[in-house]
Short mmCIF file of C-alpha atoms in Angstrom, two decimals:
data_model
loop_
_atom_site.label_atom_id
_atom_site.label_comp_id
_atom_site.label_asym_id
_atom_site.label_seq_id
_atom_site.Cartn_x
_atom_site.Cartn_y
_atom_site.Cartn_z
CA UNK A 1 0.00 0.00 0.00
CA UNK A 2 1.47 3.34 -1.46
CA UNK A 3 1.76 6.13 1.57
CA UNK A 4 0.90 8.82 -1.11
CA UNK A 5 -1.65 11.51 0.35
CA UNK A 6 -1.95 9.80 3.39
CA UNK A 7 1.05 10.23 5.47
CA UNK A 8 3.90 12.49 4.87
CA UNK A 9 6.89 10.11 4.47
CA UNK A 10 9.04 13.02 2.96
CA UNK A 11 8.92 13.99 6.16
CA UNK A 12 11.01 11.55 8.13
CA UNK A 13 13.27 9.98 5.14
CA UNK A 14 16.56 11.65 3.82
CA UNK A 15 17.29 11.93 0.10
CA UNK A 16 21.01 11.13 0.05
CA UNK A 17 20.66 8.60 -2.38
CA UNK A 18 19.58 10.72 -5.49
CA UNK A 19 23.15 12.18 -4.79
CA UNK A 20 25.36 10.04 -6.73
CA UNK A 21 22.76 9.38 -9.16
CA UNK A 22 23.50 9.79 -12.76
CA UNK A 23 26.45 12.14 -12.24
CA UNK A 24 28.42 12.97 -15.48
CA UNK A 25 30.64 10.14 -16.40
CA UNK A 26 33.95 11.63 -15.82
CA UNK A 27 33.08 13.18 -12.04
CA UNK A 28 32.00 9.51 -11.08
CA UNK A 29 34.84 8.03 -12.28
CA UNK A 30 36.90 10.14 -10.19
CA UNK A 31 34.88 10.06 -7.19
CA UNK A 32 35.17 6.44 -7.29
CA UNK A 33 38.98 6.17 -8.39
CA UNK A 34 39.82 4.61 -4.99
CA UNK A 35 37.08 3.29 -3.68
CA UNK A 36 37.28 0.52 -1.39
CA UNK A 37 34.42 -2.37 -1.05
CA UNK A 38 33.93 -3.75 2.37
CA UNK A 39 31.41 -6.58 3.92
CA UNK A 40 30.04 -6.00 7.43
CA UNK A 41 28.21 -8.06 9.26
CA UNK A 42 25.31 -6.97 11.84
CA UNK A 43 26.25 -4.77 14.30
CA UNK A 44 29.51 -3.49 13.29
CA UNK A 45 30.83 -0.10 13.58
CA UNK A 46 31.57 1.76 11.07
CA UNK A 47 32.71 4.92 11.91
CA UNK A 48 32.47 6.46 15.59
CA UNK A 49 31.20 9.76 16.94
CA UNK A 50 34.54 12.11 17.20
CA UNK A 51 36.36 10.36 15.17
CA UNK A 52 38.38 11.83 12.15
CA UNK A 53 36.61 12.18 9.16
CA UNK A 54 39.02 10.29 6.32
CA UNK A 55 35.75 9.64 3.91
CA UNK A 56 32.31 9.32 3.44
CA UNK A 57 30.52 5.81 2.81
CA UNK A 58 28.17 4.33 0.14
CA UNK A 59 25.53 1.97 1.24
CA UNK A 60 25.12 -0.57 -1.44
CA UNK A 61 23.31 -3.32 0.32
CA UNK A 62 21.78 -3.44 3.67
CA UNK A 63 20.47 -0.75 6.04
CA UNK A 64 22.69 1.46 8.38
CA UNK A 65 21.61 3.23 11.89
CA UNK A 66 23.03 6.96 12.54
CA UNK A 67 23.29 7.46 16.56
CA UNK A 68 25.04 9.62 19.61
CA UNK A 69 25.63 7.87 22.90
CA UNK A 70 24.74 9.66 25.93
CA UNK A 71 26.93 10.00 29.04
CA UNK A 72 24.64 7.01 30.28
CA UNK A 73 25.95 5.04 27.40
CA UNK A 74 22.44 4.78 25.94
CA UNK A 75 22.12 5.30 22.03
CA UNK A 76 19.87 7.95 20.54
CA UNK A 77 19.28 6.37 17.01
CA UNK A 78 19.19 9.45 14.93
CA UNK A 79 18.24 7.98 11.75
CA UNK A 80 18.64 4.96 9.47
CA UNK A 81 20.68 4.78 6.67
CA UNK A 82 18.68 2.37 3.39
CA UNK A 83 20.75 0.82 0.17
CA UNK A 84 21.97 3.18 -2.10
CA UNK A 85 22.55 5.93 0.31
CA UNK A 86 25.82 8.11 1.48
CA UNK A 87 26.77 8.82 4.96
CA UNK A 88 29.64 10.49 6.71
CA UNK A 89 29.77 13.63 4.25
CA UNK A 90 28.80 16.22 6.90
CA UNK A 91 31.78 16.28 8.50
CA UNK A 92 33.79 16.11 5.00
CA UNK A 93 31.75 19.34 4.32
CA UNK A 94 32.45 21.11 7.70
CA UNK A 95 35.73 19.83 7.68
CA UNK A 96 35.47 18.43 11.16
CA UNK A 97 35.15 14.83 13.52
CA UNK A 98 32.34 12.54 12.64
CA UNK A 99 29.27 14.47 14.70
CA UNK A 100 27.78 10.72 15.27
CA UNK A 101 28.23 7.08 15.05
CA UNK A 102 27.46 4.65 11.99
CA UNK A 103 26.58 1.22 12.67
CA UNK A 104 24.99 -1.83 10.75
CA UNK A 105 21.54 -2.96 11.55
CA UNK A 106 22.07 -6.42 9.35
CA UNK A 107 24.39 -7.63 6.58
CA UNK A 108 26.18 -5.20 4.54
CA UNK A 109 28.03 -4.25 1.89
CA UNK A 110 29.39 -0.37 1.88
CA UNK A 111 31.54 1.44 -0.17
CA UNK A 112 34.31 4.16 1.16
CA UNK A 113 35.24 6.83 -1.07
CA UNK A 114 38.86 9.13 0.27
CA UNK A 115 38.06 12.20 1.52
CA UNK A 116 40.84 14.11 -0.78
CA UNK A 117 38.89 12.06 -3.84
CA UNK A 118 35.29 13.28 -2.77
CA UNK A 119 36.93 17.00 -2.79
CA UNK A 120 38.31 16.94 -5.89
CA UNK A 121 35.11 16.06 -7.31
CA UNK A 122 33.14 18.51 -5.65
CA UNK A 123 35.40 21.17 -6.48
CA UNK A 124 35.50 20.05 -10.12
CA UNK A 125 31.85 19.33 -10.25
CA UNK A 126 29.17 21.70 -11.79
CA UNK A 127 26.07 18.99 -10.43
CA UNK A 128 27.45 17.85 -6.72
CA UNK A 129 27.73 20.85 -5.10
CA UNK A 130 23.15 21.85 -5.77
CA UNK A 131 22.73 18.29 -5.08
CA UNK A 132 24.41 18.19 -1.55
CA UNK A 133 22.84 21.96 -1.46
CA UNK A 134 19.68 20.71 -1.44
CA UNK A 135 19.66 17.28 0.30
CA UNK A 136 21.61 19.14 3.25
CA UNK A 137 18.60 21.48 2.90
CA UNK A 138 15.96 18.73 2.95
CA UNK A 139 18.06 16.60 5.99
CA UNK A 140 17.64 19.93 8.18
CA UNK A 141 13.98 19.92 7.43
CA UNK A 142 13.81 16.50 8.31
CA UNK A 143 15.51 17.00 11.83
CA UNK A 144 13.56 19.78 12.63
CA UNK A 145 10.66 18.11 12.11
CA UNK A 146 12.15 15.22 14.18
CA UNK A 147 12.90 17.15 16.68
CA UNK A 148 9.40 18.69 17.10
CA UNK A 149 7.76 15.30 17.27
CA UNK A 150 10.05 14.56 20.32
CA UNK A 151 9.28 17.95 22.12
CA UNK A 152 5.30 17.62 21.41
CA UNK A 153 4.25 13.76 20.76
CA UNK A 154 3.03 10.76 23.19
CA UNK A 155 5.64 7.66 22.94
CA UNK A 156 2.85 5.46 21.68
CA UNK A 157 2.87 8.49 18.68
CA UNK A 158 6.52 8.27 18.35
CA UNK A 159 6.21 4.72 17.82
CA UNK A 160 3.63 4.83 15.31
CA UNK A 161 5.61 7.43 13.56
CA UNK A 162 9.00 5.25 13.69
CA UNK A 163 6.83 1.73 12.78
CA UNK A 164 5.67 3.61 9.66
CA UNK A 165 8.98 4.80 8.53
CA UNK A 166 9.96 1.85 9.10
CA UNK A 167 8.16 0.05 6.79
CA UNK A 168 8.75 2.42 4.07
CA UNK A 169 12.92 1.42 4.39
CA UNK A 170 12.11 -2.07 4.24
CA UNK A 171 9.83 -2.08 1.97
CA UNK A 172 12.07 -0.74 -0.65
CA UNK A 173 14.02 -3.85 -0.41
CA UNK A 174 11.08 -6.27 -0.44
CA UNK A 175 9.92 -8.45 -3.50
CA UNK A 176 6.94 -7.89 -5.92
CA UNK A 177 4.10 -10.18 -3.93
CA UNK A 178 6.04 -10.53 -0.82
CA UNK A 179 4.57 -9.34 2.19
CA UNK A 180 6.83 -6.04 4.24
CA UNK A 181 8.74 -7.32 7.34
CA UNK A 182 10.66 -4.73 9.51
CA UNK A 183 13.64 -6.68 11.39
CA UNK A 184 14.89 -4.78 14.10
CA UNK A 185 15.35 -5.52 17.74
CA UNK A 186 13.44 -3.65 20.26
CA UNK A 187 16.31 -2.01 21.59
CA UNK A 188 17.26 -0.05 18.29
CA UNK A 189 13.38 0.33 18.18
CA UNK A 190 13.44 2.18 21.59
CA UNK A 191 16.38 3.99 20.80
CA UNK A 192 14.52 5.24 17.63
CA UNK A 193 11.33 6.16 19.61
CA UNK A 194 13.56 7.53 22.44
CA UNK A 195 11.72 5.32 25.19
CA UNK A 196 13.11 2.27 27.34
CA UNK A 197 12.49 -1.23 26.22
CA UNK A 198 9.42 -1.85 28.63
CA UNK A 199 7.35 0.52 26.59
CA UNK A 200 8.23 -0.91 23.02
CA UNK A 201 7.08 -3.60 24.18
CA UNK A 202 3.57 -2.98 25.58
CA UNK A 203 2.65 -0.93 22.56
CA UNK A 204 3.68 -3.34 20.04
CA UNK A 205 1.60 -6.04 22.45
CA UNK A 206 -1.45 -3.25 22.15
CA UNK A 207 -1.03 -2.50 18.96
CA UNK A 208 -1.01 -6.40 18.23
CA UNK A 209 -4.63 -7.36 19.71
CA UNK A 210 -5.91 -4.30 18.20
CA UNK A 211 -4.96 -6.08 14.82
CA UNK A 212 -2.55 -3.53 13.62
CA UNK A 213 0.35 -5.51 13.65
CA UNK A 214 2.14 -8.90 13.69
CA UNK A 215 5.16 -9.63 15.53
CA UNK A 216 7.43 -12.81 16.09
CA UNK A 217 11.01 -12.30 17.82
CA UNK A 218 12.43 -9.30 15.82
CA UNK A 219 9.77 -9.20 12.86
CA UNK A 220 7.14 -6.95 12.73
CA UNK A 221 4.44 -6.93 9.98
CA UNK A 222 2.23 -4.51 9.79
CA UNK A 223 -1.53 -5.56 8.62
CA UNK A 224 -3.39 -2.22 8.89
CA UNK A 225 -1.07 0.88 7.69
CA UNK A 226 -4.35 2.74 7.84
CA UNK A 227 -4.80 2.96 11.79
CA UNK A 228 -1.41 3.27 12.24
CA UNK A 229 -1.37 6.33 10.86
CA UNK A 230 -4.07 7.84 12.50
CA UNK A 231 -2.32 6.50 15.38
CA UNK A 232 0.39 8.94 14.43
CA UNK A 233 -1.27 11.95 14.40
CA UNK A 234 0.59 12.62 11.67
CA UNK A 235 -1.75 11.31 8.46
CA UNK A 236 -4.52 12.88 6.40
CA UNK A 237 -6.87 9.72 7.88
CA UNK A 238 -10.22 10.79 9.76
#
């Protein structure tokens, strides 16, 4: 079921992934002159909060989570990362540490491109520099909205919100006929919703014998998108 006119997924989702996109031949040659293939499996880190910035990172398969640790040591999942996206380029632009961490929610494979080879491009390039103008644009929109939601919405909101989102990263990886199944553990849910374990869990068991979702482990499906939304408080559902 398409999301279109009922909930504003825009919203919530980055566009870093139309970045690379059809680029003139010769500026993605040399953005990719030296870049370097790597397999992770689930879990791993890939670059740490403070860190120095040596290059930004292509997701080409699997999904990615974005998160700060607290002095508590608990994460604040900031936002997750889908196949064919790029991370770690705001600190290339600001010239400065990594302002967050980067690690893999499953399987994946990721691409890193040198920082000195992503500069060269962008100062050669005519196309990069509007397209990171305007996704930087639209990922500040995003946040701010984000950032509302947090100051102004219930938890059980919050988790509609995130379970919706949600769906719309995993569905983009799903097959024709094949019914959406969000795999994530209720920990990196919590840390998404910004609420301890205990309440993930009573919500999804509400939301379950209200009919609005399946669950088993780690999977979630969701059967009714519909009162989810209005859920939300987000959607353009009476």
């Amino acid at each position: 079921m398409s999301l279109a006119g009922l909930f504003p997924i825009d919203k919530w989702n980055f566009k870093s992934q139309s970045i690379l996109n059809n680029l003139p031949e010769d500026e993605y040659a040399d953005l990719c002159a030296h870049m370097q293939e790597q397999r992770y499996s689930k879990g791993e880190v890939i670059f740490r909060e403070g860190g120095v910035a040596s290059g930004i990172y292509f997701v080409k398969k699997g999904k990615v989570k974005k998160y700060q640790v607290d002095q508590n040591g608990r994460e604040q999942i900031i936002y997750v990362a889908n196949t064919g996206e790029l991370i770690g380029y705001h600190a290339i632009l600001a010239d400065e540490r990594y302002p967050d961490s980067a690690a893999t929610l499953e399987e994946c494979v990721i691409a890193f491109i040198p920082k000195e080879d992503f500069i060269t491009t962008l100062e050669r390039s005519s196309v990069l520099p509007r397209r990171l103008l305007k996704t930087l644009s639209h990922e500040f929109a995003v946040l701010t909205n984000s950032i509302s939601v947090f100051a102004q919405r219930s938890v059980k909101e919050r988790l509609a919100i995130t379970l919706i989102v949600l769906r719309e990263k995993f569905k983009a990886e799903t097959l024709p006929g094949e019914e959406i199944m969000i795999n994530l553990s209720r920990s990196d849910l919590a840390n998404m919703v910004g609420t301890g374990n205990e309440n993930i869990v009573r919500f999804l068991t509400e939301f379950k014998a209200a009919g609005i979702l399946n669950s088993q482990g780690r999977k979630i499906w969701i059967k009714d998108v519909k009162q989810l939304i209005k859920l939300s408080g987000c959607g353009n559902i009476q």
